[in-house]
PDB file of C-alpha atoms and ligand atoms in Angstrom:
ATOM      1  CA  MET F 172      -0.067  -0.073   0.036  1.00 64.00           C
ATOM      2  CA  GLU F 173       1.339   3.583  -0.918  1.00 86.00           C
ATOM      3  CA  ALA F 174       1.714   6.125   1.441  1.00 93.00           C
ATOM      4  CA  GLU F 175      -0.923   7.942  -0.771  1.00 95.00           C
ATOM      5  CA  PHE F 176      -3.570   5.591  -0.129  1.00 96.00           C
ATOM      6  CA  TRP F 177      -3.519   6.239   3.449  1.00 97.00           C
ATOM      7  CA  LEU F 178      -3.167   9.671   3.174  1.00 97.00           C
ATOM      8  CA  GLN F 179      -6.289   9.883   1.028  1.00 97.00           C
ATOM      9  CA  ARG F 180      -8.099   7.601   3.437  1.00 97.00           C
ATOM     10  CA  TRP F 181      -7.772  10.052   6.513  1.00 98.00           C
ATOM     11  CA  GLN F 182      -8.423  13.110   4.236  1.00 97.00           C
ATOM     12  CA  GLN F 183     -11.785  11.259   3.076  1.00 97.00           C
ATOM     13  CA  GLY F 184     -12.612  10.390   6.523  1.00 97.00           C
ATOM     14  CA  LYS F 185     -12.724   6.516   5.221  1.00 95.00           C
ATOM     15  CA  THR F 186     -11.388   5.415   8.692  1.00 96.00           C
ATOM     16  CA  GLY F 187     -13.853   2.691   9.441  1.00 92.00           C
ATOM     17  CA  PHE F 188     -10.834   0.615  11.150  1.00 95.00           C
ATOM     18  CA  HIS F 189     -10.786   3.459  14.091  1.00 95.00           C
ATOM     19  CA  GLN F 190     -12.958   2.022  17.506  1.00 96.00           C
ATOM     20  CA  ASP F 191     -14.259   4.362  19.563  1.00 96.00           C
ATOM     21  CA  ARG F 192     -13.646   2.384  22.506  1.00 97.00           C
ATOM     22  CA  VAL F 193     -10.415   0.480  23.754  1.00 98.00           C
ATOM     23  CA  MET F 194     -10.312  -2.941  22.395  1.00 98.00           C
ATOM     24  CA  PRO F 195     -11.340  -5.388  24.671  1.00 97.00           C
ATOM     25  CA  LEU F 196      -8.869  -8.388  23.596  1.00 98.00           C
ATOM     26  CA  LEU F 197      -6.132  -5.713  23.997  1.00 98.00           C
ATOM     27  CA  GLN F 198      -7.777  -5.273  27.966  1.00 98.00           C
ATOM     28  CA  ARG F 199      -7.680  -8.792  28.464  1.00 98.00           C
ATOM     29  CA  HIS F 200      -4.629 -10.277  27.277  1.00 98.00           C
ATOM     30  CA  TRP F 201      -2.127  -7.218  27.850  1.00 98.00           C
ATOM     31  CA  PRO F 202      -1.762  -8.060  32.187  1.00 98.00           C
ATOM     32  CA  ALA F 203      -0.703 -11.588  30.930  1.00 98.00           C
ATOM     33  CA  LEU F 204       2.448  -9.939  29.695  1.00 98.00           C
ATOM     34  CA  ARG F 205       3.673  -8.568  33.180  1.00 97.00           C
ATOM     35  CA  MET F 206       5.166  -5.639  31.657  1.00 96.00           C
ATOM     36  CA  PRO F 207       7.010  -3.456  33.923  1.00 95.00           C
ATOM     37  CA  ASP F 208       5.712  -0.142  34.842  1.00 92.00           C
ATOM     38  CA  GLY F 209       7.084   2.594  32.419  1.00 96.00           C
ATOM     39  CA  SER F 210       8.282   0.246  30.091  1.00 98.00           C
ATOM     40  CA  ARG F 211       8.521   1.583  26.414  1.00 98.00           C
ATOM     41  CA  VAL F 212       5.713  -0.086  24.081  1.00 98.00           C
ATOM     42  CA  LEU F 213       5.550   0.518  20.284  1.00 98.00           C
ATOM     43  CA  VAL F 214       2.650   0.983  18.593  1.00 98.00           C
ATOM     44  CA  PRO F 215       3.252   0.698  14.595  1.00 98.00           C
ATOM     45  CA  LEU F 216       0.782   2.031  12.232  1.00 98.00           C
ATOM     46  CA  ALA F 217      -1.047   3.689  15.360  1.00 98.00           C
ATOM     47  CA  GLY F 218      -3.923   5.804  13.463  1.00 98.00           C
ATOM     48  CA  LYS F 219      -5.637   7.612  16.490  1.00 98.00           C
ATOM     49  CA  SER F 220      -6.178   4.514  18.645  1.00 98.00           C
ATOM     50  CA  LEU F 221      -7.787   4.939  21.954  1.00 98.00           C
ATOM     51  CA  ASP F 222      -5.608   1.610  22.714  1.00 98.00           C
ATOM     52  CA  MET F 223      -2.231   4.315  23.114  1.00 98.00           C
ATOM     53  CA  ILE F 224      -4.520   6.195  25.805  1.00 98.00           C
ATOM     54  CA  TRP F 225      -5.148   2.962  27.726  1.00 98.00           C
ATOM     55  CA  LEU F 226      -1.338   1.511  27.372  1.00 98.00           C
ATOM     56  CA  ALA F 227      -0.304   4.898  28.857  1.00 98.00           C
ATOM     57  CA  ALA F 228      -2.938   4.660  31.548  1.00 98.00           C
ATOM     58  CA  CYS F 229      -1.423   1.507  32.480  1.00 97.00           C
ATOM     59  CA  GLY F 230       1.724   3.391  33.195  1.00 97.00           C
ATOM     60  CA  HIS F 231       3.715   2.761  29.872  1.00 98.00           C
ATOM     61  CA  GLN F 232       5.765   4.865  27.413  1.00 98.00           C
ATOM     62  CA  VAL F 233       3.983   4.434  24.377  1.00 98.00           C
ATOM     63  CA  LEU F 234       5.577   5.117  21.221  1.00 98.00           C
ATOM     64  CA  GLY F 235       3.160   5.634  18.415  1.00 98.00           C
ATOM     65  CA  VAL F 236       4.086   5.842  14.609  1.00 98.00           C
ATOM     66  CA  GLU F 237       1.409   6.952  12.016  1.00 98.00           C
ATOM     67  CA  LEU F 238       1.970   8.325   8.492  1.00 98.00           C
ATOM     68  CA  SER F 239      -0.898  10.510   8.487  1.00 98.00           C
ATOM     69  CA  ALA F 240      -0.661  13.945   9.971  1.00 98.00           C
ATOM     70  CA  LEU F 241      -4.374  14.236  10.140  1.00 98.00           C
ATOM     71  CA  ALA F 242      -4.420  11.224  11.947  1.00 98.00           C
ATOM     72  CA  VAL F 243      -1.894  12.812  14.620  1.00 98.00           C
ATOM     73  CA  ALA F 244      -3.757  15.686  14.950  1.00 98.00           C
ATOM     74  CA  GLN F 245      -7.178  14.116  15.522  1.00 98.00           C
ATOM     75  CA  PHE F 246      -5.910  11.798  17.807  1.00 98.00           C
ATOM     76  CA  PHE F 247      -4.662  14.832  20.119  1.00 98.00           C
ATOM     77  CA  ALA F 248      -7.434  17.107  19.529  1.00 98.00           C
ATOM     78  CA  GLU F 249     -10.078  14.476  20.409  1.00 98.00           C
ATOM     79  CA  ASN F 250      -8.225  13.299  23.470  1.00 98.00           C
ATOM     80  CA  ASP F 251      -8.159  16.910  24.732  1.00 98.00           C
ATOM     81  CA  LEU F 252      -4.439  16.689  24.659  1.00 98.00           C
ATOM     82  CA  VAL F 253      -1.866  19.290  23.611  1.00 98.00           C
ATOM     83  CA  PRO F 254       1.458  17.709  22.214  1.00 98.00           C
ATOM     84  CA  ARG F 255       4.525  19.119  22.360  1.00 98.00           C
ATOM     85  CA  ILE F 256       6.702  19.225  18.912  1.00 98.00           C
ATOM     86  CA  SER F 257      10.255  17.938  18.109  1.00 98.00           C
ATOM     87  CA  ARG F 258      11.580  17.048  14.814  1.00 98.00           C
ATOM     88  CA  SER F 259      14.221  14.578  13.714  1.00 98.00           C
ATOM     89  CA  ARG F 260      15.336  12.172  11.024  1.00 96.00           C
ATOM     90  CA  TYR F 261      12.291   9.523  12.226  1.00 97.00           C
ATOM     91  CA  GLY F 262       9.707  12.282  11.541  1.00 98.00           C
ATOM     92  CA  VAL F 263       7.575  14.845  13.663  1.00 98.00           C
ATOM     93  CA  HIS F 264       7.436  13.796  17.192  1.00 98.00           C
ATOM     94  CA  HIS F 265       4.413  14.924  19.529  1.00 98.00           C
ATOM     95  CA  HIS F 266       4.903  14.441  23.173  1.00 98.00           C
ATOM     96  CA  ALA F 267       2.090  14.314  25.763  1.00 98.00           C
ATOM     97  CA  GLY F 268       2.393  12.886  29.185  1.00 97.00           C
ATOM     98  CA  ASN F 269       3.736   9.658  28.364  1.00 97.00           C
ATOM     99  CA  ILE F 270       2.866   9.353  25.108  1.00 98.00           C
ATOM    100  CA  GLU F 271       5.164   9.976  22.139  1.00 98.00           C
ATOM    101  CA  LEU F 272       3.337   9.666  18.695  1.00 98.00           C
ATOM    102  CA  ILE F 273       5.982  10.298  15.629  1.00 98.00           C
ATOM    103  CA  CYS F 274       4.301  11.110  12.414  1.00 98.00           C
ATOM    104  CA  GLY F 275       6.359   9.392   9.966  1.00 98.00           C
ATOM    105  CA  ASP F 276       7.359   6.228   8.477  1.00 97.00           C
ATOM    106  CA  VAL F 277       7.326   3.070  10.148  1.00 97.00           C
ATOM    107  CA  PHE F 278       9.987   1.965   7.487  1.00 97.00           C
ATOM    108  CA  ASP F 279      12.429   5.054   8.812  1.00 97.00           C
ATOM    109  CA  LEU F 280      12.718   3.499  12.295  1.00 97.00           C
ATOM    110  CA  ASP F 281      16.013   2.006  12.836  1.00 96.00           C
ATOM    111  CA  MET F 282      17.670   0.047  15.842  1.00 96.00           C
ATOM    112  CA  GLN F 283      18.447   2.658  17.818  1.00 96.00           C
ATOM    113  CA  MET F 284      14.882   4.087  18.298  1.00 97.00           C
ATOM    114  CA  LEU F 285      13.787   0.781  18.873  1.00 97.00           C
ATOM    115  CA  ALA F 286      16.194  -0.120  21.203  1.00 96.00           C
ATOM    116  CA  ASP F 287      14.278   0.792  24.386  1.00 96.00           C
ATOM    117  CA  CYS F 288      10.836  -1.029  23.320  1.00 98.00           C
ATOM    118  CA  ARG F 289       9.916  -3.778  25.831  1.00 98.00           C
ATOM    119  CA  GLY F 290       6.713  -3.989  24.437  1.00 98.00           C
ATOM    120  CA  VAL F 291       4.691  -3.912  21.119  1.00 98.00           C
ATOM    121  CA  TYR F 292       0.876  -3.856  20.445  1.00 98.00           C
ATOM    122  CA  ASP F 293      -0.054  -4.792  16.861  1.00 98.00           C
ATOM    123  CA  ARG F 294      -3.826  -4.091  15.929  1.00 98.00           C
ATOM    124  CA  ALA F 295      -4.927  -3.333  12.252  1.00 98.00           C
ATOM    125  CA  ALA F 296      -1.257  -2.903  11.489  1.00 98.00           C
ATOM    126  CA  LEU F 297       0.346  -6.192   9.956  1.00 98.00           C
ATOM    127  CA  ILE F 298      -3.085  -6.995   8.347  1.00 98.00           C
ATOM    128  CA  ALA F 299      -3.133  -3.410   7.030  1.00 98.00           C
ATOM    129  CA  LEU F 300      -0.174  -4.241   4.620  1.00 97.00           C
ATOM    130  CA  PRO F 301      -0.238  -6.378   1.641  1.00 96.00           C
ATOM    131  CA  GLU F 302       1.729  -9.808   1.313  1.00 95.00           C
ATOM    132  CA  ASP F 303       5.098  -8.297   0.120  1.00 93.00           C
ATOM    133  CA  LEU F 304       5.174  -5.658   2.325  1.00 96.00           C
ATOM    134  CA  ARG F 305       3.914  -7.522   5.250  1.00 97.00           C
ATOM    135  CA  GLN F 306       7.277  -9.631   4.897  1.00 96.00           C
ATOM    136  CA  ARG F 307       9.291  -6.184   4.907  1.00 96.00           C
ATOM    137  CA  TYR F 308       7.379  -4.823   7.957  1.00 98.00           C
ATOM    138  CA  VAL F 309       7.839  -7.931  10.050  1.00 98.00           C
ATOM    139  CA  ARG F 310      11.693  -8.075   9.201  1.00 97.00           C
ATOM    140  CA  HIS F 311      12.176  -4.121   9.279  1.00 97.00           C
ATOM    141  CA  VAL F 312      10.087  -3.521  12.693  1.00 98.00           C
ATOM    142  CA  TYR F 313       9.822  -6.790  14.671  1.00 98.00           C
ATOM    143  CA  GLY F 314      13.403  -8.018  13.672  1.00 97.00           C
ATOM    144  CA  GLN F 315      15.051  -4.883  15.012  1.00 98.00           C
ATOM    145  CA  LEU F 316      13.077  -4.913  18.520  1.00 98.00           C
ATOM    146  CA  PRO F 317      15.226  -5.810  21.393  1.00 98.00           C
ATOM    147  CA  ARG F 318      15.116  -9.481  22.673  1.00 97.00           C
ATOM    148  CA  ASP F 319      12.926 -10.418  25.174  1.00 95.00           C
ATOM    149  CA  CYS F 320      10.487  -7.564  23.573  1.00 98.00           C
ATOM    150  CA  ARG F 321       6.975  -9.132  24.144  1.00 98.00           C
ATOM    151  CA  GLY F 322       3.471  -8.077  22.628  1.00 98.00           C
ATOM    152  CA  LEU F 323       0.251  -8.636  21.278  1.00 98.00           C
ATOM    153  CA  LEU F 324      -0.761  -9.363  17.609  1.00 98.00           C
ATOM    154  CA  ILE F 325      -4.479  -8.938  16.444  1.00 98.00           C
ATOM    155  CA  THR F 326      -5.220 -10.427  12.907  1.00 98.00           C
ATOM    156  CA  LEU F 327      -8.214 -11.186  10.935  1.00 98.00           C
ATOM    157  CA  GLU F 328      -9.189 -14.056   8.512  1.00 98.00           C
ATOM    158  CA  TYR F 329     -11.262 -14.580   5.946  1.00 98.00           C
ATOM    159  CA  PRO F 330     -11.703 -16.086   2.668  1.00 98.00           C
ATOM    160  CA  GLN F 331      -8.901 -13.413   0.771  1.00 97.00           C
ATOM    161  CA  HIS F 332     -10.758 -14.055  -2.808  1.00 96.00           C
ATOM    162  CA  GLU F 333     -14.193 -12.570  -1.422  1.00 97.00           C
ATOM    163  CA  LYS F 334     -13.163  -9.115  -0.669  1.00 96.00           C
ATOM    164  CA  SER F 335      -9.886  -7.359  -1.251  1.00 94.00           C
ATOM    165  CA  GLY F 336      -8.151  -5.732   1.468  1.00 93.00           C
ATOM    166  CA  PRO F 337      -7.117  -3.775   3.413  1.00 96.00           C
ATOM    167  CA  PRO F 338      -7.641  -5.236   5.748  1.00 97.00           C
ATOM    168  CA  PHE F 339      -5.918  -8.315   4.627  1.00 98.00           C
ATOM    169  CA  SER F 340      -6.544 -11.776   5.754  1.00 98.00           C
ATOM    170  CA  VAL F 341      -3.577 -13.289   7.551  1.00 98.00           C
ATOM    171  CA  THR F 342      -3.661 -16.961   8.445  1.00 98.00           C
ATOM    172  CA  ALA F 343      -2.243 -18.740  11.550  1.00 98.00           C
ATOM    173  CA  ASP F 344       0.259 -20.411   9.084  1.00 98.00           C
ATOM    174  CA  ALA F 345       1.110 -16.917   7.498  1.00 98.00           C
ATOM    175  CA  VAL F 346       1.920 -15.525  11.130  1.00 98.00           C
ATOM    176  CA  ASP F 347       4.014 -18.566  12.099  1.00 98.00           C
ATOM    177  CA  GLN F 348       6.044 -18.242   8.692  1.00 98.00           C
ATOM    178  CA  LEU F 349       6.492 -14.217   9.178  1.00 98.00           C
ATOM    179  CA  PHE F 350       7.457 -14.522  12.844  1.00 98.00           C
ATOM    180  CA  GLN F 351       9.216 -17.948  13.519  1.00 97.00           C
ATOM    181  CA  PRO F 352      11.855 -18.633  14.484  1.00 95.00           C
ATOM    182  CA  GLN F 353      12.806 -15.099  15.815  1.00 97.00           C
ATOM    183  CA  TRP F 354       9.813 -14.690  17.739  1.00 98.00           C
ATOM    184  CA  ARG F 355       7.662 -17.474  19.620  1.00 98.00           C
ATOM    185  CA  VAL F 356       4.357 -16.922  18.677  1.00 98.00           C
ATOM    186  CA  GLU F 357       1.430 -18.405  20.907  1.00 98.00           C
ATOM    187  CA  ARG F 358      -2.311 -18.240  20.159  1.00 98.00           C
ATOM    188  CA  GLN F 359      -4.245 -16.981  22.797  1.00 98.00           C
ATOM    189  CA  GLU F 360      -7.785 -16.478  21.559  1.00 98.00           C
ATOM    190  CA  HIS F 361      -9.797 -16.737  18.157  1.00 98.00           C
ATOM    191  CA  GLN F 362     -13.398 -15.643  17.702  1.00 97.00           C
ATOM    192  CA  ASP F 363     -15.789 -15.373  15.148  1.00 98.00           C
ATOM    193  CA  ILE F 364     -16.943 -12.405  14.588  1.00 97.00           C
ATOM    194  CA  LEU F 365     -18.671 -12.240  11.385  1.00 98.00           C
ATOM    195  CA  SER F 366     -22.095 -11.499  12.761  1.00 97.00           C
ATOM    196  CA  ARG F 367     -20.291  -8.168  14.284  1.00 95.00           C
ATOM    197  CA  GLU F 368     -19.327  -7.068  11.030  1.00 95.00           C
ATOM    198  CA  PRO F 369     -22.094  -5.872   8.688  1.00 95.00           C
ATOM    199  CA  ALA F 370     -19.678  -4.060   5.963  1.00 94.00           C
ATOM    200  CA  PHE F 371     -18.026  -7.513   5.595  1.00 96.00           C
ATOM    201  CA  ILE F 372     -21.532  -9.479   5.167  1.00 97.00           C
ATOM    202  CA  ALA F 373     -22.349  -6.508   2.710  1.00 96.00           C
ATOM    203  CA  ASP F 374     -18.958  -7.432   0.517  1.00 96.00           C
ATOM    204  CA  GLY F 375     -20.067 -11.004   0.368  1.00 96.00           C
ATOM    205  CA  VAL F 376     -17.813 -12.342   2.989  1.00 97.00           C
ATOM    206  CA  THR F 377     -19.062 -15.437   4.432  1.00 98.00           C
ATOM    207  CA  ASP F 378     -16.668 -16.277   7.100  1.00 98.00           C
ATOM    208  CA  LEU F 379     -14.801 -13.785   9.389  1.00 98.00           C
ATOM    209  CA  SER F 380     -12.430 -14.423  12.560  1.00 98.00           C
ATOM    210  CA  THR F 381     -10.053 -12.490  14.811  1.00 98.00           C
ATOM    211  CA  THR F 382      -7.185 -14.114  16.247  1.00 98.00           C
ATOM    212  CA  LEU F 383      -4.844 -12.872  19.208  1.00 98.00           C
ATOM    213  CA  TYR F 384      -1.582 -14.015  19.444  1.00 98.00           C
ATOM    214  CA  ARG F 385       1.038 -13.331  22.090  1.00 98.00           C
ATOM    215  CA  LEU F 386       4.668 -12.738  20.695  1.00 98.00           C
ATOM    216  CA  ASP F 387       7.900 -13.160  22.514  1.00 98.00           C
ATOM    217  CA  HIS F 388      11.188 -11.958  20.869  1.00 98.00           C
ATOM    218  CA  LEU F 389      13.592 -14.771  21.234  1.00 96.00           C
ATOM    219  CA  GLN F 390      16.960 -13.293  19.144  1.00 92.00           C
ATOM    220  CA  ASP F 391      18.944 -10.348  19.365  1.00 93.00           C
ATOM    221  CA  PRO F 392      17.798  -7.513  16.928  1.00 93.00           C
ATOM    222  CA  VAL F 393      19.407  -7.207  13.510  1.00 93.00           C
ATOM    223  CA  ALA F 394      19.859  -3.751  11.982  1.00 93.00           C
ATOM    224  CA  VAL F 395      17.832  -2.905   8.754  1.00 92.00           C
ATOM    225  CA  PRO F 396      18.866   0.181   6.839  1.00 78.00           C
ATOM    226  CA  SER F 397      16.143   2.521   6.797  1.00 69.00           C
ATOM    227  CA  ALA F 398      14.073   3.292   3.449  1.00 60.00           C
ATOM    228  CA  GLY F 399      15.206   6.727   2.953  1.00 56.00           C
TER     229      GLY F 399
HETATM  230  C1  SAM Y 477      -5.714   0.025   9.233  1.00 96.44           C
HETATM  231  S1  SAM Y 477      -5.121   1.633   9.936  1.00 96.44           S
HETATM  232  C2  SAM Y 477      -5.033   0.998  11.924  1.00 96.44           C
HETATM  233  C3  SAM Y 477      -4.705   1.796  12.719  1.00 96.44           C
HETATM  234  C4  SAM Y 477      -4.879   1.493  14.238  1.00 96.44           C
HETATM  235  N1  SAM Y 477      -3.705   0.517  14.697  1.00 96.44           N
HETATM  236  C5  SAM Y 477      -5.993   1.170  14.686  1.00 96.44           C
HETATM  237  O1  SAM Y 477      -6.252   0.133  15.135  1.00 96.44           O
HETATM  238  O2  SAM Y 477      -6.898   2.103  14.429  1.00 96.44           O
HETATM  239  C6  SAM Y 477      -3.496   1.775   9.135  1.00 96.44           C
HETATM  240  C7  SAM Y 477      -2.829   3.096   9.688  1.00 96.44           C
HETATM  241  O3  SAM Y 477      -1.226   2.671   9.615  1.00 96.44           O
HETATM  242  C8  SAM Y 477      -0.956   3.963   8.609  1.00 96.44           C
HETATM  243  N2  SAM Y 477       0.110   3.839   8.076  1.00 96.44           N
HETATM  244  C9  SAM Y 477       0.288   2.991   6.872  1.00 96.44           C
HETATM  245  N3  SAM Y 477       1.443   2.959   6.428  1.00 96.44           N
HETATM  246  C10 SAM Y 477       2.186   3.288   7.044  1.00 96.44           C
HETATM  247  C11 SAM Y 477       3.825   3.428   7.484  1.00 96.44           C
HETATM  248  N4  SAM Y 477       4.145   3.173   6.479  1.00 96.44           N
HETATM  249  N5  SAM Y 477       4.207   4.130   8.420  1.00 96.44           N
HETATM  250  C12 SAM Y 477       3.352   4.567   9.302  1.00 96.44           C
HETATM  251  N6  SAM Y 477       2.232   4.245   9.465  1.00 96.44           N
HETATM  252  C13 SAM Y 477       1.558   3.885   8.608  1.00 96.44           C
HETATM  253  C14 SAM Y 477      -2.286   4.261   8.174  1.00 96.44           C
HETATM  254  O4  SAM Y 477      -2.186   5.873   7.692  1.00 96.44           O
HETATM  255  C15 SAM Y 477      -3.208   3.760   8.944  1.00 96.44           C
HETATM  256  O5  SAM Y 477      -3.637   5.141   9.733  1.00 96.44           O
END
């Protein structure tokens, strides 16, 4: 997916992926990670997700990365936060309390930027990317996270021929292939959700489920040159 695609989605208000509440799957499964207070948690392809507010309220240092300046502006405005702005080679950093949201490209992050992240939360991020980009994303972002980093990944599965993404269907086998052996992958919860997703039904999708995985990084990070 080109950057322009996402920038247009935000400009046109086509942001059906955004949830007006914190994800219950996150609230249910995050505590089991036993992430120490103050840990830095990466939220890649963050949008204006309220999950960042929840993670910050848990006492974490949240590091979100989002391409769209509109999404970033809406995140702070809608949560009554006034960010302090700074700039770096990663993009435009917005700081408010224990949330830092970079308006920039996730592929510009490097090992140095990711070195302190003890946690990662991936909702509608991996599955927002087409297959070729997904591999690059996992290598670039997950590959550069430190050993012992752990987190949660939420995917969708549906017959891909019934609808074109995003969001894309990412099967359990595909998750294993993308992450193992560098990461331990544990499936924690699987739900059939078609009846709750009228837009998928309207598109002719006959089967839709969501899966939450716990991820644990077992290897040392490997530096990848940034895109730019
Ligand atoms: C499907 S949305 C999910 C947003 C968020 N995770 C959520 O749960 O609401 C994907 C987001 O990723 C952003 N995005 C796409 N490509 C990106 C990239 N290369 N770097 C940073 N953000 C990106 C898009 O602008 C969009 O807001």
